[in-house]
Tab-separated table of C-alpha atoms in Angstrom:
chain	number	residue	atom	x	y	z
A	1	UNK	CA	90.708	108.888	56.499
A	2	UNK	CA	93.125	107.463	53.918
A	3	UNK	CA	94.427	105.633	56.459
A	4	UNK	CA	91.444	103.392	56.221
A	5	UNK	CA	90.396	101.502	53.483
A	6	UNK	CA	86.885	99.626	53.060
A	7	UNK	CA	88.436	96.298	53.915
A	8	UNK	CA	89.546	97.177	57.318
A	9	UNK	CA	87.088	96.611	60.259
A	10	UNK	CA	86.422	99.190	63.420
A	11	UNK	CA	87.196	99.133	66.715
A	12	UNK	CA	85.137	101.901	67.664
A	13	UNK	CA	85.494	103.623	71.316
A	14	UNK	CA	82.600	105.582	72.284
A	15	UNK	CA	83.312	108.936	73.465
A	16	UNK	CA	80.962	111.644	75.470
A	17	UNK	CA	81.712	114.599	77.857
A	18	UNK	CA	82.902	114.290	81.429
A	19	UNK	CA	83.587	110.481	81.324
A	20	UNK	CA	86.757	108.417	82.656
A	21	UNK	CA	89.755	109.026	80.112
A	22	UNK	CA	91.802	106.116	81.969
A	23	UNK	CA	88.294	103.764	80.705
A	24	UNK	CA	88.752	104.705	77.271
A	25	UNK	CA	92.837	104.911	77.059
A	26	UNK	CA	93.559	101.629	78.675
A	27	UNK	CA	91.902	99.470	75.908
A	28	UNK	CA	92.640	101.363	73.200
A	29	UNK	CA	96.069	101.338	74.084
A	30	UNK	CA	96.122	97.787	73.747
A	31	UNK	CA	93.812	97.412	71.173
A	32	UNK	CA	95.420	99.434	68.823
A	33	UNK	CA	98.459	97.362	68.400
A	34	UNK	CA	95.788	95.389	66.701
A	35	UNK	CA	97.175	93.810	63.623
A	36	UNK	CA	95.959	95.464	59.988
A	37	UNK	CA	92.448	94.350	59.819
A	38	UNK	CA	91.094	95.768	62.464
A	39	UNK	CA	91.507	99.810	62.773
A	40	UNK	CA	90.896	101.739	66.074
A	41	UNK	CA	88.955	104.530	66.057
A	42	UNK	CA	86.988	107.386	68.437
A	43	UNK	CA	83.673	108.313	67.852
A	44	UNK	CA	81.447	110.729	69.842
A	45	UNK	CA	78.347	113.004	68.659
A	46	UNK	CA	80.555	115.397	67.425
A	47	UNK	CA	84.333	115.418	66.963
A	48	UNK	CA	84.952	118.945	68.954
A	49	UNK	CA	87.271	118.400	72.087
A	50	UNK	CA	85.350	116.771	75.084
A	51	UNK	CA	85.912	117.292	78.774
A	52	UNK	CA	86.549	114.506	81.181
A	53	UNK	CA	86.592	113.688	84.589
A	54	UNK	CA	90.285	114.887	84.885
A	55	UNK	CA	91.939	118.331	83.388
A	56	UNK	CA	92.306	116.080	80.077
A	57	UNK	CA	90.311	117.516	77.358
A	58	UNK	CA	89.610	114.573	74.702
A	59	UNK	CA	88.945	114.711	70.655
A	60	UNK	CA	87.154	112.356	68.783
A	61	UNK	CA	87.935	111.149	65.163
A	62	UNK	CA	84.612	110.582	63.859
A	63	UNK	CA	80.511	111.072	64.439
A	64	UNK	CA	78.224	108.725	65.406
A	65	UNK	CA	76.944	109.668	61.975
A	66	UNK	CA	80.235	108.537	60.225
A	67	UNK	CA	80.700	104.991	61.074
A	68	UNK	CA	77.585	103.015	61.152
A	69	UNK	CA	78.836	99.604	61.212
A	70	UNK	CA	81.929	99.447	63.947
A	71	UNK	CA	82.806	95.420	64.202
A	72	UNK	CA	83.738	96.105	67.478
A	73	UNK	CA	81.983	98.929	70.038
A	74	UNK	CA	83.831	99.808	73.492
A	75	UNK	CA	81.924	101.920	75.567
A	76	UNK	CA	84.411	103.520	78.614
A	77	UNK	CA	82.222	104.541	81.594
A	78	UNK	CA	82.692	107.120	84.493
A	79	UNK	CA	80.826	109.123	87.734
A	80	UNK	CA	77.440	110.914	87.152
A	81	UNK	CA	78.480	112.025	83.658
A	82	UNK	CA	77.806	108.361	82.222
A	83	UNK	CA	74.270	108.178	83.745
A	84	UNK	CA	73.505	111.394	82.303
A	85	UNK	CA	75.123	109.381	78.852
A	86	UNK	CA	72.649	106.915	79.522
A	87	UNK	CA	69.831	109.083	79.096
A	88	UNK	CA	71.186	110.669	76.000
A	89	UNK	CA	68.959	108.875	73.173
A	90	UNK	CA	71.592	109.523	70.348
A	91	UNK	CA	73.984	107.701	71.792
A	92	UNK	CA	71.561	105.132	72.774
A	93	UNK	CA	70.159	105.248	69.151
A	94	UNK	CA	73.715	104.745	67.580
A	95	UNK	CA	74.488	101.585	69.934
A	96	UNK	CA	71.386	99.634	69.285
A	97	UNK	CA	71.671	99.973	65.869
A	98	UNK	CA	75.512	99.447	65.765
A	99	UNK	CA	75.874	96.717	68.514
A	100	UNK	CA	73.098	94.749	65.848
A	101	UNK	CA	75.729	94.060	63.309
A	102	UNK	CA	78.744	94.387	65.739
A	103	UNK	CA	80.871	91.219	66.001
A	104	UNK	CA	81.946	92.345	69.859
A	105	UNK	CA	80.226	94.970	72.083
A	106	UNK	CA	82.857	95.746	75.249
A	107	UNK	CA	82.321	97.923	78.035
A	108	UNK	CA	84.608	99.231	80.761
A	109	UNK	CA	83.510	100.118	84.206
A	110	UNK	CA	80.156	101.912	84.202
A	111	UNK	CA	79.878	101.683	80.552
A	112	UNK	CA	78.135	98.880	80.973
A	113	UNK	CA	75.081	100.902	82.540
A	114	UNK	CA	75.042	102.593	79.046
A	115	UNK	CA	74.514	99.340	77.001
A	116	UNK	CA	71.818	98.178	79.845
A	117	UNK	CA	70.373	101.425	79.464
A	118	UNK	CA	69.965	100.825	76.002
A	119	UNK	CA	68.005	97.600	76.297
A	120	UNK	CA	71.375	95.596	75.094
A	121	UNK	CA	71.907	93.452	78.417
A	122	UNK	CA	68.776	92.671	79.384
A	123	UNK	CA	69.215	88.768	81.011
A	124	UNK	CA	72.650	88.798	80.366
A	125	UNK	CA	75.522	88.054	82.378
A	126	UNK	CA	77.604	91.202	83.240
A	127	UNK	CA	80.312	93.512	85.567
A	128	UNK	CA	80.833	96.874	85.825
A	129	UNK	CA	82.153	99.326	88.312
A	130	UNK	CA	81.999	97.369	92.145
A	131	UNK	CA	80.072	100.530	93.464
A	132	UNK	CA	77.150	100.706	90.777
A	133	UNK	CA	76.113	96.958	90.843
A	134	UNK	CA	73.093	97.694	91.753
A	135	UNK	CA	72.433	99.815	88.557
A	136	UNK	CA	73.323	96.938	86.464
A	137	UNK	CA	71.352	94.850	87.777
A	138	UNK	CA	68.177	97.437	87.821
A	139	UNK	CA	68.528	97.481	84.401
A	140	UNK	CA	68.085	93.747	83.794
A	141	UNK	CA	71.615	92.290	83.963
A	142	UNK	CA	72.949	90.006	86.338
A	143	UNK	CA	76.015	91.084	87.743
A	144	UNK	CA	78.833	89.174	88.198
A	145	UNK	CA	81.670	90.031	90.709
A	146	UNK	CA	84.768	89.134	87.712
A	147	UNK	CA	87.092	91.144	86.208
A	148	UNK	CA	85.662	90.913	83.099
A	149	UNK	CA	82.144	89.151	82.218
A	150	UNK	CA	81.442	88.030	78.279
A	151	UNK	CA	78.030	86.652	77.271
A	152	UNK	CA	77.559	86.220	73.680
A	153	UNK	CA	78.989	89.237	71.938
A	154	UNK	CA	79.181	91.018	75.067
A	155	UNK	CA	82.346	91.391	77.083
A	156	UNK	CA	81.756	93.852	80.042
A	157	UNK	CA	84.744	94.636	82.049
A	158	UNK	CA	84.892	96.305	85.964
A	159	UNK	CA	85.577	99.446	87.036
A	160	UNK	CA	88.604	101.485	84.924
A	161	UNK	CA	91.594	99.773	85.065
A	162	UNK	CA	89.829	96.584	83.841
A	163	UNK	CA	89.694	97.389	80.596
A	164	UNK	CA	93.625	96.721	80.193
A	165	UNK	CA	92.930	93.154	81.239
A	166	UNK	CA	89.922	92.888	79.218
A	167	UNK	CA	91.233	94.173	75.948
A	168	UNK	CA	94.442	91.851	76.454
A	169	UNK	CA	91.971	89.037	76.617
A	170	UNK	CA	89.938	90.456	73.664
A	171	UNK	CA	93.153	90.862	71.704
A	172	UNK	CA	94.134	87.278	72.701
A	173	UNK	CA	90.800	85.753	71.024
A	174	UNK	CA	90.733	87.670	67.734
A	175	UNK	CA	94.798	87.941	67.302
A	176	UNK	CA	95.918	84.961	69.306
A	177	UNK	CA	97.887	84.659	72.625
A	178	UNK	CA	101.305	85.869	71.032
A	179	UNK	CA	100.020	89.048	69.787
A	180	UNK	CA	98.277	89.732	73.124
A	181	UNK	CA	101.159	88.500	74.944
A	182	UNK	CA	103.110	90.916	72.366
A	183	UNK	CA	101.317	93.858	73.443
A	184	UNK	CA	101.150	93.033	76.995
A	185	UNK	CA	105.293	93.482	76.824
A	186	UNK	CA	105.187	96.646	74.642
A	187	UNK	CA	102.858	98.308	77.065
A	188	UNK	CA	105.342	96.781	79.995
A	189	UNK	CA	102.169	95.821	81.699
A	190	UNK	CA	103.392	94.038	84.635
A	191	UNK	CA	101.921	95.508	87.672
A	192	UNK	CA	103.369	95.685	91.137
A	193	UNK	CA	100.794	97.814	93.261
A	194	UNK	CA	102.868	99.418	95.835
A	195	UNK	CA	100.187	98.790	98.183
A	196	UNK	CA	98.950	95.169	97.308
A	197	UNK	CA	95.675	93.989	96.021
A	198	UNK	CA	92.083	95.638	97.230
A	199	UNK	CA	91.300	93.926	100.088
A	200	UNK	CA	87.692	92.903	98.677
A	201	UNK	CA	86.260	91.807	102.152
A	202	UNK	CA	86.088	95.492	103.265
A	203	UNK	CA	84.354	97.204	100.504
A	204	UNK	CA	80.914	97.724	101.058
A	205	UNK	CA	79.755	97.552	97.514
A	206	UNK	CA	76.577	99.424	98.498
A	207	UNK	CA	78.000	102.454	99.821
A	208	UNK	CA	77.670	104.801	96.680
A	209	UNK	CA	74.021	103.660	96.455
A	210	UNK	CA	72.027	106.019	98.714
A	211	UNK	CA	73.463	108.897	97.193
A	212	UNK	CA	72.958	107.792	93.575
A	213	UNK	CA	69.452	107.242	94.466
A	214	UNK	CA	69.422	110.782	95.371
A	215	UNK	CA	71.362	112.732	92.494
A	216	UNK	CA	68.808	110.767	89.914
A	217	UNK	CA	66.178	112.558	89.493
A	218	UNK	CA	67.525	115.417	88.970
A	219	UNK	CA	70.060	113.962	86.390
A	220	UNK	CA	67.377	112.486	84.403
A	221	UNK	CA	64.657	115.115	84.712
A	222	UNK	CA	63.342	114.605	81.001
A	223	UNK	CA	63.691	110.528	81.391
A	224	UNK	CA	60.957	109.580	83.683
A	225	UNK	CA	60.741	106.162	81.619
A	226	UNK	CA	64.514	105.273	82.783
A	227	UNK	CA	64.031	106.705	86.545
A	228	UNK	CA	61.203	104.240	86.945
A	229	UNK	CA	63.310	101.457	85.494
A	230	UNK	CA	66.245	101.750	87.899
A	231	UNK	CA	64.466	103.619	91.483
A	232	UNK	CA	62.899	100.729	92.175
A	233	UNK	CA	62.123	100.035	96.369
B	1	UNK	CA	90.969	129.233	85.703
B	2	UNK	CA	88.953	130.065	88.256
B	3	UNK	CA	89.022	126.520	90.098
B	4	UNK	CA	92.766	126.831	90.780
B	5	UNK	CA	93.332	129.508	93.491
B	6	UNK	CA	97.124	130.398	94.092
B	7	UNK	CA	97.755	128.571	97.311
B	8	UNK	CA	97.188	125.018	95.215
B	9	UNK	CA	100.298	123.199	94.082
B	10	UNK	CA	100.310	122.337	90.701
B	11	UNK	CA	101.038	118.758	89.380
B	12	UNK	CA	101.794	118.988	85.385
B	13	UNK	CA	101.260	116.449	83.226
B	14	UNK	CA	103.861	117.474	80.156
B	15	UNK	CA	102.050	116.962	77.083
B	16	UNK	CA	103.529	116.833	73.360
B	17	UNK	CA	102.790	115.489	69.934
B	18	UNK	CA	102.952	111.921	69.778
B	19	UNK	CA	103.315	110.651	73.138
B	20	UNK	CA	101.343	107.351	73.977
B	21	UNK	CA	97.987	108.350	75.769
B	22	UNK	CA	98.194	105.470	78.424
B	23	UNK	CA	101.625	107.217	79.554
B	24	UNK	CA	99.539	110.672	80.747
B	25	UNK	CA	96.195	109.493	81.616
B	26	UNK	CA	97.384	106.211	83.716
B	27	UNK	CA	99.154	108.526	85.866
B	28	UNK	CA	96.773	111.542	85.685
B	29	UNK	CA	93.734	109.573	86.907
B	30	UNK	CA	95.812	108.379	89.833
B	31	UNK	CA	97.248	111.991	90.477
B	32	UNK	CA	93.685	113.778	89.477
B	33	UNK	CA	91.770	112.309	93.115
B	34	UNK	CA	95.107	113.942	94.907
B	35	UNK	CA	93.286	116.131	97.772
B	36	UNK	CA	92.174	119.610	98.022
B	37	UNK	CA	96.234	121.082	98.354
B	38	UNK	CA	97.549	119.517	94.739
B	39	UNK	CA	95.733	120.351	91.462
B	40	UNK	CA	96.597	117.843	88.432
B	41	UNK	CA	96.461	120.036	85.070
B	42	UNK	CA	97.908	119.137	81.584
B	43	UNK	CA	100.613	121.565	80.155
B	44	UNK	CA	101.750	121.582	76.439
B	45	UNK	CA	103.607	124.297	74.384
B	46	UNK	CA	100.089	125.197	73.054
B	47	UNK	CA	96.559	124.277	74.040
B	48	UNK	CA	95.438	123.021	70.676
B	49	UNK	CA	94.601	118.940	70.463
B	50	UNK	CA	97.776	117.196	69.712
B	51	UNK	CA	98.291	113.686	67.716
B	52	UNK	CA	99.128	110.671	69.941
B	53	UNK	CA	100.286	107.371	68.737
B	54	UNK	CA	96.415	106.424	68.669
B	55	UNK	CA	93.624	108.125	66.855
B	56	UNK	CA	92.439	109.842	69.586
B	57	UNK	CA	93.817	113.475	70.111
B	58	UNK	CA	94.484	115.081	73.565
B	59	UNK	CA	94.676	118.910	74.381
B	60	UNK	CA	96.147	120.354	77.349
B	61	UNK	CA	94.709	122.876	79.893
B	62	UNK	CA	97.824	125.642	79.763
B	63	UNK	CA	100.865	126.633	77.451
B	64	UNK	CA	104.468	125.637	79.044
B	65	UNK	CA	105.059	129.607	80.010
B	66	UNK	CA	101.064	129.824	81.836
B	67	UNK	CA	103.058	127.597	84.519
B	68	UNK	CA	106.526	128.079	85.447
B	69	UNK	CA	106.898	126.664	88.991
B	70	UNK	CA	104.517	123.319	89.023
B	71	UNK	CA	105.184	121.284	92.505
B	72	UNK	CA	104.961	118.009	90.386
B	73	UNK	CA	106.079	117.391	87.376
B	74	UNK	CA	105.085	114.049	84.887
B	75	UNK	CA	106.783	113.682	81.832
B	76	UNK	CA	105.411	110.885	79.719
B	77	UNK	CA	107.246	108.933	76.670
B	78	UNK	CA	106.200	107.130	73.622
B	79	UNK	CA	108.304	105.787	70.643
B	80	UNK	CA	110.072	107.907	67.712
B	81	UNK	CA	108.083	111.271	68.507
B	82	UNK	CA	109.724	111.271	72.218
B	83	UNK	CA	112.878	111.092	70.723
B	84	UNK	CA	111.670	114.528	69.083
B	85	UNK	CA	110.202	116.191	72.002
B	86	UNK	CA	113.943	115.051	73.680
B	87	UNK	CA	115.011	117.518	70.798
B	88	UNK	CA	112.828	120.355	71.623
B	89	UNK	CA	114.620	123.214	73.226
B	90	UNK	CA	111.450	124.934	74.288
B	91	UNK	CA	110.327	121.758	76.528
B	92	UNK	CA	114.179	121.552	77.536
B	93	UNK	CA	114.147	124.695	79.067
B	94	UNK	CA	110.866	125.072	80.772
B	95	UNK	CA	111.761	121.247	82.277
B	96	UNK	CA	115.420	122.489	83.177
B	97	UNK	CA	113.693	125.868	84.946
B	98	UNK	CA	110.736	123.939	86.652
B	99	UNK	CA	112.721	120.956	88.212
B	100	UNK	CA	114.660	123.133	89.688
B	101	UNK	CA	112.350	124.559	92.316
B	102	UNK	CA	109.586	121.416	91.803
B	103	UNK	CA	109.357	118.843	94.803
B	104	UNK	CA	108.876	115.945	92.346
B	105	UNK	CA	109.737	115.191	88.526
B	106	UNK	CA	108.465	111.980	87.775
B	107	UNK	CA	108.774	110.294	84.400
B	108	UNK	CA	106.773	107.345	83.295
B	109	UNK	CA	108.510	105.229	80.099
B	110	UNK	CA	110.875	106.948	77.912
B	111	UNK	CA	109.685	110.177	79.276
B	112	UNK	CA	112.941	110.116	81.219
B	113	UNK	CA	114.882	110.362	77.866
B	114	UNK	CA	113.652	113.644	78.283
B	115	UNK	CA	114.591	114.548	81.639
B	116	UNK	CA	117.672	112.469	80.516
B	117	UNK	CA	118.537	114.626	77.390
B	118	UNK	CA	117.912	117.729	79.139
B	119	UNK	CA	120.870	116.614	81.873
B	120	UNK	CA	118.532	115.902	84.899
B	121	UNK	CA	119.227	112.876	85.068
B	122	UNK	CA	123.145	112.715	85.265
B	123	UNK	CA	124.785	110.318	86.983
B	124	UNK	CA	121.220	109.098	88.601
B	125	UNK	CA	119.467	105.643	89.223
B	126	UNK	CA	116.785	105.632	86.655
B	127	UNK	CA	114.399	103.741	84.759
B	128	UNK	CA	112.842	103.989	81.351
B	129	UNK	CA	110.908	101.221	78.955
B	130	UNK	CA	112.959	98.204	78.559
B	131	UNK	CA	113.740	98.273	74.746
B	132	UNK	CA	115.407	101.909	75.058
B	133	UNK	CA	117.750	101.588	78.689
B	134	UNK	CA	120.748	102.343	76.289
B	135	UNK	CA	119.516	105.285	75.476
B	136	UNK	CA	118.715	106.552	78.708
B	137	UNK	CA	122.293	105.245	79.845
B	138	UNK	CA	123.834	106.985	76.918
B	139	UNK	CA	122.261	109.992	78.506
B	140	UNK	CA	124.355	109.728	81.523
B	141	UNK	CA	121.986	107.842	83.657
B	142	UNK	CA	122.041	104.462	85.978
B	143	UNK	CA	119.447	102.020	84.193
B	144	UNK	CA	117.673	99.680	86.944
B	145	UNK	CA	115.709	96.910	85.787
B	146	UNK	CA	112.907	98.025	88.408
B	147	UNK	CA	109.067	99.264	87.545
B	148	UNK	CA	109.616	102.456	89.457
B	149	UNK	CA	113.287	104.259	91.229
B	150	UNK	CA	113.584	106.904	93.420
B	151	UNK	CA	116.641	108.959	93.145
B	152	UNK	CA	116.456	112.306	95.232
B	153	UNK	CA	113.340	114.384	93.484
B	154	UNK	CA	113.060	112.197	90.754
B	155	UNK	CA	111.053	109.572	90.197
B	156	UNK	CA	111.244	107.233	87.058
B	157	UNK	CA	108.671	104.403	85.631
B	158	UNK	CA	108.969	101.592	83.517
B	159	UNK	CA	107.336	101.414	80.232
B	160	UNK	CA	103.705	102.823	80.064
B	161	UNK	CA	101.357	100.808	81.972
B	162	UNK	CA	104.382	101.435	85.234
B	163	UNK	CA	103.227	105.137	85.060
B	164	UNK	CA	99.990	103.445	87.702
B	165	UNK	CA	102.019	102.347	90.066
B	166	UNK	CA	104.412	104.983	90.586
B	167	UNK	CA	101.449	107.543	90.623
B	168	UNK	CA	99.906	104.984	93.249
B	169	UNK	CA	103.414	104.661	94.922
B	170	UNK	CA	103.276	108.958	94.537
B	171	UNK	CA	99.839	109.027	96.243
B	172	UNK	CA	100.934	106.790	99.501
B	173	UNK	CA	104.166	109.227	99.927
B	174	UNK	CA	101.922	112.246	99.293
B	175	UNK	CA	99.025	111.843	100.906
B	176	UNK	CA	99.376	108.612	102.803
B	177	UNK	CA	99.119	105.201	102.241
B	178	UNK	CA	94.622	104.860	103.080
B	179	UNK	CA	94.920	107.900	100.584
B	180	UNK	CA	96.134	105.612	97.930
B	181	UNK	CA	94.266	102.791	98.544
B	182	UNK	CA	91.032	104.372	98.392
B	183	UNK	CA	92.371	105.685	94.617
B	184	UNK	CA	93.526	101.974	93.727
B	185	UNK	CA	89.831	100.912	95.298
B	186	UNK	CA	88.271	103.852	93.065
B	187	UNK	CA	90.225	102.858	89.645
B	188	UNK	CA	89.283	99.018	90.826
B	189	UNK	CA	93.357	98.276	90.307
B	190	UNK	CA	93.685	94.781	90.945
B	191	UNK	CA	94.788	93.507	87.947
B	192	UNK	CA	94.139	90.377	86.653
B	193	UNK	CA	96.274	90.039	83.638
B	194	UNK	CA	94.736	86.635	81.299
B	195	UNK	CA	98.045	85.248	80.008
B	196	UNK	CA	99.684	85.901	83.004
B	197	UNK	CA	103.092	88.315	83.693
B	198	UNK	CA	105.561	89.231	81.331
B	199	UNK	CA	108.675	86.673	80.772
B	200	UNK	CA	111.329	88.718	81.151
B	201	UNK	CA	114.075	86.292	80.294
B	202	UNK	CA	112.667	85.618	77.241
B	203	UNK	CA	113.063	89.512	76.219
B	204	UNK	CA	115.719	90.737	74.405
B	205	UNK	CA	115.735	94.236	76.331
B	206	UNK	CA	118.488	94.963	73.024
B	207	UNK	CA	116.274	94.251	70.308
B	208	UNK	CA	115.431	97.424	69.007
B	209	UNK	CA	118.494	99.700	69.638
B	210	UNK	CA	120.437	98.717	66.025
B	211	UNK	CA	116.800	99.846	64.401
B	212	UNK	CA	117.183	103.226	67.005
B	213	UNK	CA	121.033	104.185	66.252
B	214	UNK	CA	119.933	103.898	62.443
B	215	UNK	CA	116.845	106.162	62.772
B	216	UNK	CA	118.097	109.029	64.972
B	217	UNK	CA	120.324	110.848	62.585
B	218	UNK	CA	117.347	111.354	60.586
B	219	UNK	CA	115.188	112.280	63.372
B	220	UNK	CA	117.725	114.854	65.304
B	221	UNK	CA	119.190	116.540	61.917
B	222	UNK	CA	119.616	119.536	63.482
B	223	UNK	CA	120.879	118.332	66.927
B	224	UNK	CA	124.082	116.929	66.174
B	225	UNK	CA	125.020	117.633	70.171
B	226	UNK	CA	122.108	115.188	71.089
B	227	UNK	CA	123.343	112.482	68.440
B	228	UNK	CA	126.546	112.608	69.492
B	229	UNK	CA	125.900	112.268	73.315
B	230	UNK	CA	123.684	109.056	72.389
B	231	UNK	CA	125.542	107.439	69.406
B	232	UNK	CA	128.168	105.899	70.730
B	233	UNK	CA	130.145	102.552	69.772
């Protein structure tokens, strides 16, 4: 880590097996232009290549146990594997006590059901993922239909692909609007979607919630305490 | 390999040392909900985790010579260490074999100097990352100022963050266009960018070439065929 002297602050992107790579690569594509104060980094509970939810295998740079004290925390999000992250009391462990000192706590997509999870949203204004809304709010946010949500230090982002317009935002307030707009035009990021916008009138933002219901149990077999909190009637 | 019987068609995500992470994965997550017929996996001239130009490291699935006939083909780019892997006569020659029998060979950023330097791309309508089109027309090819171009099998993309739509774009020809849309609904791609789109005539798409020209002898040493092709008055 010579690359990293004492005086240089973390952005630290939480890593763990099976989640969305496209969560975690979007923002710290952008936020690693980051000018030299801040330093991006990867942590995850051990630094041994990770699976995701593609054929991507993914290697973090440091432990949990190695970097205490991140000024910044993004936590990417995914499918099941990020409510089984949610139960995992390491991670859970590492983000309360990190997110305490932390100038900026981010989340992408269902990362934010981690950081709920872990106590850190309670009555706080909040996004994730369009389909798990109901999680969120379960776990004591309120959740806001936006592309990105900030409350205090929080800024929670929705599903995937919001991170890129989060983190430009996020770069924008802690570098300025030239460096964002800097990176924005490095990264060519300038979308034309071949097929238009979504067409937000005919998503049923419930439709995913049945079956999550179902899988829960079973996913969080040794946390009753968290079941209770989000099977509610 | 278990999960990838022999009647799938393989779409390979070319990985190397260096490349920008947003260039694969952008694409990849698109490509990755493909249905049941087309199989995303991540090919590299070994499996070990490779450097990107962030901290985090990526490893692929299979070695260059585990798949010699992929139906797809994505090459991604990055900065200085794609002008290496444009060098590499291994990744030449497996690119040179497989597009010849593949259906597509897409390229997101200056991934198609590669497909440029290894003479696919002669005399075709291209794209590439705006700071390095004289590169890419050194190489033979058509530069057009677009964020994706179709040109027979090939398929280019703009810099980086382009790699989305094409794969979107990809998706709709593939599979159909509800196909696509219920990807773009799953990533939640409906950008929302906070300083607005890029100013393209502000951008001097020329800045960085003098910088380039003065780099590459140093970088292709031993490939004074490649320097010569690209350093021209």
């Amino acid at each position: 880590m010579s690359e990293s002297p004492q005086n240089k602050k973390y952005i630290a992107f939480v890593l763990y097996p099976g989640l969305t790579p496209l969560d975690l690569v979007g923002p710290l594509q952008v936020l690693n232009a980051r000018g030299p104060e801040y330093f991006a980094t990867v942590v995850g509970e051990t630094i041994e290549p990770m699976e995701t939810d593609t054929p991507l295998r993914l290697m973090p740079q440091m432990t949990f146990d190695d970097l205490l004290d991140p000024a910044i925390i993004v936590v990417p999000g995914g499918g099941i594997p990020t409510y089984r992250a949610m139960a995992n009391t390491k991670i859970r462990d590492w983000l309360v006590n990190a997110a305490s000192t932390a100038e900026v706590v981010a989340s992408v997509c269902t990362g934010a059901l981690i950081l709920a999870a872990a106590g850190l949203l309670e009555g706080r204004q909040a996004t994730t993922h369009w389909a798990h809304w109901k999680t969120l709010e379960r776990l004591g946010a309120h959740y806001n239909k936006k592309r990105w949500v900030e409350d205090g230090k929080f800024i929670t982002a929705a599903g995937v692909s919001a991170g890129i317009d989060m983190a430009l935002y996020l770069t924008g307030r802690m570098a300025g609007v030239e460096m964002a707009k800097g990176t924005q035009l490095a990264l060519e990021y300038d979308p034309e979607m071949p097929f238009g916008r979504i067409e937000w009138d005919k998503v049923d933002r419930n439709a995913l919630d049945a079956e999550l219901q179902s899988i829960l149990p079973q996913v969080w077999a040794d946390r009753p305490d968290l079941l209770a909190r989000v099977q509610q009637p």
